[in-house]
Each structure stands twice: as C-alpha cells, then as structure tokens.
PDB file of C-alpha atoms and ligand atoms in Angstrom:
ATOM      1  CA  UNK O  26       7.743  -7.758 -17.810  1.00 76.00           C
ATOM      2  CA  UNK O  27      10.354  -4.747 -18.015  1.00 91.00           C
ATOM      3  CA  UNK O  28      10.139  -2.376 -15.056  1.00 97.00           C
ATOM      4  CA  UNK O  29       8.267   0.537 -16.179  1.00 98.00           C
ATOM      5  CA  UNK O  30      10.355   4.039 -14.792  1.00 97.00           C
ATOM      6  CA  UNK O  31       7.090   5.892 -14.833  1.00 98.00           C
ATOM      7  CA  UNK O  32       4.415   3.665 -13.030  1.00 98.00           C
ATOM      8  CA  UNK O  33       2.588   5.793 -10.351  1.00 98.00           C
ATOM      9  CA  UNK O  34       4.647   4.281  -7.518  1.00 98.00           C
ATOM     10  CA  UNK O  35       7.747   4.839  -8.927  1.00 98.00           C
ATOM     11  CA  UNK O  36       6.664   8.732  -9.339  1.00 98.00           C
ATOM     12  CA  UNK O  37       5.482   8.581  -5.857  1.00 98.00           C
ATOM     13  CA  UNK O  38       8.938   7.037  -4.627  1.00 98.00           C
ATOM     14  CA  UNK O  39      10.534  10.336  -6.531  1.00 98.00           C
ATOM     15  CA  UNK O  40       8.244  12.713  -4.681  1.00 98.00           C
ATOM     16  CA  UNK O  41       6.849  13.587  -8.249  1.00 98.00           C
ATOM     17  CA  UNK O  42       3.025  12.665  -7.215  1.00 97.00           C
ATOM     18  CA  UNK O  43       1.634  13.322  -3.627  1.00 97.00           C
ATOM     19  CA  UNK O  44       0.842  10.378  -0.843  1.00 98.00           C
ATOM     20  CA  UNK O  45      -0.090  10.254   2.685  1.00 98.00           C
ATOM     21  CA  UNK O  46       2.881   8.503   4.028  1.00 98.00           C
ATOM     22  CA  UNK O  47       2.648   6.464   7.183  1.00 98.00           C
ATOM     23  CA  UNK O  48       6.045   5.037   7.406  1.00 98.00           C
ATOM     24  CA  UNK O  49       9.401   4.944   5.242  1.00 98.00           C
ATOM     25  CA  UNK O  50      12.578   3.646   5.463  1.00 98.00           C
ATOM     26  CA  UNK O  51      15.638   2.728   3.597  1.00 98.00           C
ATOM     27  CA  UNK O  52      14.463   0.231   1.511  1.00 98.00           C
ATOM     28  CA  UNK O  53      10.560   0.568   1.583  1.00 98.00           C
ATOM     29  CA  UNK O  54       7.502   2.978   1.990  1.00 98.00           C
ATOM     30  CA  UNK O  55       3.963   2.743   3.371  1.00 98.00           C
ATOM     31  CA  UNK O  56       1.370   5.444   2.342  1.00 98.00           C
ATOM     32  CA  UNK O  57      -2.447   5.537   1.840  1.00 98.00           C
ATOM     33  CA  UNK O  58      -4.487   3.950  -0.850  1.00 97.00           C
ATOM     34  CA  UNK O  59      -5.995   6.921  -2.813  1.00 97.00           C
ATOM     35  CA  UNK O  60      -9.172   5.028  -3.333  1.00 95.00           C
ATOM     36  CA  UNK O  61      -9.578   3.056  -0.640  1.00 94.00           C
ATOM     37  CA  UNK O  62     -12.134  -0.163   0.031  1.00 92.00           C
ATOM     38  CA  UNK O  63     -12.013  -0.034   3.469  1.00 92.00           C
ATOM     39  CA  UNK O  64     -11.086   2.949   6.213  1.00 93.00           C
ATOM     40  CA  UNK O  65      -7.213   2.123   6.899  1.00 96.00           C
ATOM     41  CA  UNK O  66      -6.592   0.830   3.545  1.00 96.00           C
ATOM     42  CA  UNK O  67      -2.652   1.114   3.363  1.00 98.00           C
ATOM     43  CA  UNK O  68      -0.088   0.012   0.469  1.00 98.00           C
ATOM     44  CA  UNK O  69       3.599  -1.029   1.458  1.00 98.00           C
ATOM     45  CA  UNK O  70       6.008  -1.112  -1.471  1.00 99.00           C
ATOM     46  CA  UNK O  71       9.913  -1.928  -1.469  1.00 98.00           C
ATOM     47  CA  UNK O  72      11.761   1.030  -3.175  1.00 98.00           C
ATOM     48  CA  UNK O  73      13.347  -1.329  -5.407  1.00 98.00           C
ATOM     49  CA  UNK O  74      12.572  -1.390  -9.293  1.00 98.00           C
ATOM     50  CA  UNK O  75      10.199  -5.190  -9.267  1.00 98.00           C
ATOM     51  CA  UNK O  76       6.991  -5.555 -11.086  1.00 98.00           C
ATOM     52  CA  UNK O  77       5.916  -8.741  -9.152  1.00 98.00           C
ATOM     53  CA  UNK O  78       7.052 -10.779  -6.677  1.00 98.00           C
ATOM     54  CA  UNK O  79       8.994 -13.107  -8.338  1.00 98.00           C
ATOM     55  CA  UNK O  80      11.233  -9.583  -9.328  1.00 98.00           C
ATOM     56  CA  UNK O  81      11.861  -8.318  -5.903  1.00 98.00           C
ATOM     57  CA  UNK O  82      15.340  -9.708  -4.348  1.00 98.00           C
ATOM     58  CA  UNK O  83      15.641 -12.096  -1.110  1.00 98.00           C
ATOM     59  CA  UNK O  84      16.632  -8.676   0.903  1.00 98.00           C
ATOM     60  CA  UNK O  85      13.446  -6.535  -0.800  1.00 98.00           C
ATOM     61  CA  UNK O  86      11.286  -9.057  -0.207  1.00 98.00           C
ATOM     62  CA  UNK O  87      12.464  -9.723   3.490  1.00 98.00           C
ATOM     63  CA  UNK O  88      12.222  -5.420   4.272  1.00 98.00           C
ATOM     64  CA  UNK O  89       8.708  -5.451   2.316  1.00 98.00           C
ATOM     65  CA  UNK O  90       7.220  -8.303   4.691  1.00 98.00           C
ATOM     66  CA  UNK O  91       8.727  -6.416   7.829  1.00 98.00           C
ATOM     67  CA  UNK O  92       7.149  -3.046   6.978  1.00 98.00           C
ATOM     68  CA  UNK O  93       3.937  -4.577   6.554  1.00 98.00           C
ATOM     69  CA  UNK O  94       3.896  -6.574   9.336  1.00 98.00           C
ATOM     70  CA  UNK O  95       4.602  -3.201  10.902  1.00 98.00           C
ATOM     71  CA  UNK O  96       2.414  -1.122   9.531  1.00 98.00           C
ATOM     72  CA  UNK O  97      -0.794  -3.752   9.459  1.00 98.00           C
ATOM     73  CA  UNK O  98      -0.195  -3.932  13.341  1.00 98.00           C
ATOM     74  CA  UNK O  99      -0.381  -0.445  13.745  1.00 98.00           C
ATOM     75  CA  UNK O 100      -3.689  -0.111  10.720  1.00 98.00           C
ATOM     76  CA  UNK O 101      -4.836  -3.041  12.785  1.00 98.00           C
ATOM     77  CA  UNK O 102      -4.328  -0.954  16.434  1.00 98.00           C
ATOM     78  CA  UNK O 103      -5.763   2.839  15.008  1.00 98.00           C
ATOM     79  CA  UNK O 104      -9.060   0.989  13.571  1.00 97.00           C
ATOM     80  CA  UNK O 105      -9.745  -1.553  16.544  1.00 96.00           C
ATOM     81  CA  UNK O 106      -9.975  -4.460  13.399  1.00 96.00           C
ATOM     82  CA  UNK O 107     -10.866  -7.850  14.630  1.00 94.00           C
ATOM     83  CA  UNK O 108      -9.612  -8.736  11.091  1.00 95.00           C
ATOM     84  CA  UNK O 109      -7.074  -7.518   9.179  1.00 96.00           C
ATOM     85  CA  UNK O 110      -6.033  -8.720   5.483  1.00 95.00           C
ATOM     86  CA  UNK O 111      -3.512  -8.167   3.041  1.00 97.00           C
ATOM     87  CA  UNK O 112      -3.430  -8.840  -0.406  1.00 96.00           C
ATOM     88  CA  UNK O 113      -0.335  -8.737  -3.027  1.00 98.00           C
ATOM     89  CA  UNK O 114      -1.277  -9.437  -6.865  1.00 97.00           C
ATOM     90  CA  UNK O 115       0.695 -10.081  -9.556  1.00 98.00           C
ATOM     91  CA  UNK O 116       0.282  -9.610 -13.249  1.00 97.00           C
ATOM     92  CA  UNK O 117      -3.076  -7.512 -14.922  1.00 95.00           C
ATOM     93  CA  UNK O 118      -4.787 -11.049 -15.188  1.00 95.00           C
ATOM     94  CA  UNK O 119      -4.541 -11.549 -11.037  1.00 96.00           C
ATOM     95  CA  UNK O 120      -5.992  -7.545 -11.006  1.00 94.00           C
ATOM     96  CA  UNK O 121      -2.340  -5.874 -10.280  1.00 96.00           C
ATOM     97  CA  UNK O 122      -3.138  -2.328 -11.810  1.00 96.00           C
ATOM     98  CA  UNK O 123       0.052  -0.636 -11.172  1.00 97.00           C
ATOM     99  CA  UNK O 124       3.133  -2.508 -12.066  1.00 98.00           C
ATOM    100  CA  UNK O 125       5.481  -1.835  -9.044  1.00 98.00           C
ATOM    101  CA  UNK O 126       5.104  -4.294  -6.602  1.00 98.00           C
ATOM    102  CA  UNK O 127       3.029  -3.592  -3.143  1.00 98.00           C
ATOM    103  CA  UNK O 128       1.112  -5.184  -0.489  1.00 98.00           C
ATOM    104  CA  UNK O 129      -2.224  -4.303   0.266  1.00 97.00           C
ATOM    105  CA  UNK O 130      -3.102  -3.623   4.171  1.00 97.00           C
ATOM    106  CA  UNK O 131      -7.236  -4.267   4.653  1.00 96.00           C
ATOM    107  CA  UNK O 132      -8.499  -3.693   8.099  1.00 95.00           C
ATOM    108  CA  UNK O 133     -11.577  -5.831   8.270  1.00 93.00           C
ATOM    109  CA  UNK O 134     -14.849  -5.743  10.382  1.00 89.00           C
ATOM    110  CA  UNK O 135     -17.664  -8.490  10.598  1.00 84.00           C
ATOM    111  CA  UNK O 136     -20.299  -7.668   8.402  1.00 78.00           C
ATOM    112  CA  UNK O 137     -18.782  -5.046   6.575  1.00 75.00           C
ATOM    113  CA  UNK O 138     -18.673  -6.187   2.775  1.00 75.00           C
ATOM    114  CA  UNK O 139     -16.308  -4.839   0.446  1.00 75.00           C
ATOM    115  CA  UNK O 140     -14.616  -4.415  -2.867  1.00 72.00           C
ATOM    116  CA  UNK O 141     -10.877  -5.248  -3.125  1.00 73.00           C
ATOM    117  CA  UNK O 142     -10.513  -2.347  -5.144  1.00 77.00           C
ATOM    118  CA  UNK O 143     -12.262   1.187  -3.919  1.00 74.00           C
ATOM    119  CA  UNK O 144     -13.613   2.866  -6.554  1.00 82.00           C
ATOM    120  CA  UNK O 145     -13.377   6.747  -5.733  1.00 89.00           C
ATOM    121  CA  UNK O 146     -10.690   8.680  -5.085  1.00 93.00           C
ATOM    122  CA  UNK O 147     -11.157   9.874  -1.394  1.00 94.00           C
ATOM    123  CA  UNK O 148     -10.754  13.587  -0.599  1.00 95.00           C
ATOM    124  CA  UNK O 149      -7.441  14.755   1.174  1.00 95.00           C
ATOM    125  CA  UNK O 150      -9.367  15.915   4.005  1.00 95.00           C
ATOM    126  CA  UNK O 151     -10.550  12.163   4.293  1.00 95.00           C
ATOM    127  CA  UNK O 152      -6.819  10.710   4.033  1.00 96.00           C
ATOM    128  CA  UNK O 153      -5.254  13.185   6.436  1.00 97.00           C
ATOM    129  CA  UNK O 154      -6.668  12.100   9.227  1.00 97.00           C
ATOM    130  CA  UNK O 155      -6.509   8.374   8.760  1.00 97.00           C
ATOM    131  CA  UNK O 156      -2.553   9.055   7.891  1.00 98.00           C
ATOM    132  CA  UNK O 157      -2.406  10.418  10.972  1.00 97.00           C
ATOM    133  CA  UNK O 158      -4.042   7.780  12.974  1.00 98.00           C
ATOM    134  CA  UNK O 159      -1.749   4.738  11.690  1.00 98.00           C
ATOM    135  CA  UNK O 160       1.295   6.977  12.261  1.00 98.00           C
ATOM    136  CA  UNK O 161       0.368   8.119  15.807  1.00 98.00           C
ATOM    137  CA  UNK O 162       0.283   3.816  16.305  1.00 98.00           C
ATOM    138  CA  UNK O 163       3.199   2.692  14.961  1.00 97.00           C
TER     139      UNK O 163
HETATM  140  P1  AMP K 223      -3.403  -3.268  -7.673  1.00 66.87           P
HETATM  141  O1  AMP K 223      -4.645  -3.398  -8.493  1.00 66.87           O
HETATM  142  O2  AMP K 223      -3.179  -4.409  -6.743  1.00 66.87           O
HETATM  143  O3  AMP K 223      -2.251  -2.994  -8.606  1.00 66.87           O
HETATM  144  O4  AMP K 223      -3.616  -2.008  -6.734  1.00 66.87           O
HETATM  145  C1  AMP K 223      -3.184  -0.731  -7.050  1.00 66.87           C
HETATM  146  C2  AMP K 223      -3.768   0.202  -6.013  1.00 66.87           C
HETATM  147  O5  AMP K 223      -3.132   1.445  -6.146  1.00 66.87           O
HETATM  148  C3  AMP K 223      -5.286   0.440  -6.152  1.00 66.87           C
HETATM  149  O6  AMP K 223      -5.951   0.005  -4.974  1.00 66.87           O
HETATM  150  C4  AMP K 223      -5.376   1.954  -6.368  1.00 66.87           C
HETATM  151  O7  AMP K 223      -6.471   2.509  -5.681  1.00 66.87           O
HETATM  152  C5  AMP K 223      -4.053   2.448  -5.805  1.00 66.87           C
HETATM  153  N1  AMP K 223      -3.573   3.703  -6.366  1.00 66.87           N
HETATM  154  C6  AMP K 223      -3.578   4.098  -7.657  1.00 66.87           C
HETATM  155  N2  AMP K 223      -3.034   5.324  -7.774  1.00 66.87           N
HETATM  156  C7  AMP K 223      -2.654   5.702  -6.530  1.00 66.87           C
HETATM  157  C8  AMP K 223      -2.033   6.872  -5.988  1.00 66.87           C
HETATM  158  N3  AMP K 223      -1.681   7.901  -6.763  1.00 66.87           N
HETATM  159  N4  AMP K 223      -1.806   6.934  -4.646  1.00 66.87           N
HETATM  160  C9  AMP K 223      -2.171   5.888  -3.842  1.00 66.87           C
HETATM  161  N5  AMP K 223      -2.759   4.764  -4.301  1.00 66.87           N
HETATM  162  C10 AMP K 223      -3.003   4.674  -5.619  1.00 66.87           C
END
C-alpha cells in the first residue's frame, strides 16, 4: 500500500495536528492516544514514511522497538501496571486505522476489562496530566 502524505500521524509528525508528546527523538516519537482504552494508553511511531511493518527499514524498526521499550517502562512506572501490553496492527483487516505505522503501549490492571480501541476522544485536561506523568518517569 502507497504511503499516504496526509495520514493523521504524518500531520502530527509536521506539527500540523496537536499531540501530547511524551518523548521524541531523531528517528521516532511517542505521544498520547487521543481516545484512549486504558489510562496511559501511549502510541510510538518511527518518523519514517511505512504503512506496516513489513515497510519500516532494519534501522526504523530497531529505533521504534527502543522507544517503546522506553516509553512502556516509564507508562508501566507512572501507572504502577502489574501488566503492561503493546499491540502493533497491520493492514484495515488486522484493525490498523491509521496507515503510518505505530505501536500501541497498554498499561494493564487485573480485572480491568477493556476495548483495544477507546472510543471517545478524551478531553485535553484529561491528557495533560497523564503526558505529564509518563514524561516525569522516563
Ligand atoms: P490503529 O487502529 O492500530 O491504527 O490505531 C490508531 C490509533 O490512533 C487509535 O487508537 C486512535 O484512537 C488513535 N488516534 C487517532 N487519531 C489520533 C490523534 N489525532 N492523536 C492521537 N491518537 C489518535
């Protein structure tokens, strides 16, 4: 599938739509979910054009993994998760939505059911705070 210029992320990327960044480098960026399905839910993305994962290169794919081994460890640390998932799908038939690739960070808690995909975009004065949090424990 051709790399689409204008997908959400790549707008984000530009600084053309708003995010609650938690981390960024050269090659990648980590920012809030806007509808999240759990507290903490975070999405890491390489700053390279790929669609999936079989588009990213070997050194994408290498700087994606260590930012969200990064970043989950600090989700992971500001929400005291026993559990913490991630999830990465590719192609509308696996449920990808936005076609630039990303990881999904999930801090997860016994008992506490949820949907892969949140539903409602959360209010800024929601985000903000849980921004904060993961940057304070990087
Ligand atoms: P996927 O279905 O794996 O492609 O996931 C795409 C994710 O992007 C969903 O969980 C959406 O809630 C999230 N999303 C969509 N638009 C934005 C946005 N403007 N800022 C942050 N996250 C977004």
């Amino acid at each position: 599938m051709a790399y689409d210029p204008n997908n959400i992320f790549a707008r984000i990327l530009r600084g053309e739509l708003p995010k609650f960044a938690v981390y960024e480098d050269d090659l990648t960026l980590a920012f809030l979910d806007i509808m999240p399905a759990t507290e903490g839910h975070t999405l890491v993305i390489p700053k390279e054009q790929a669609v999936t994962i079989f588009d990213v290169s070997p050194e994408g794919a290498a700087a994606t993994i260590r930012t969200t081994q990064k970043v989950a460890a600090a989700v992971k640390k500001a929400f005291a998760s026993p559990g913490l998932m991630l999830a990465q799908l590719n192609g509308a038939e696996a449920g990808q939505s936005v076609p630039h690739l990303h990881f999904h960070i999930l801090p997860r808690f016994q008992g506490l059911d949820m949907k892969l995909h949140g539903r409602t975009v959360a209010d800024a004065k929601v985000l903000a705070p849980v921004a904060e949090k993961i940057r304070a424990a990087l």
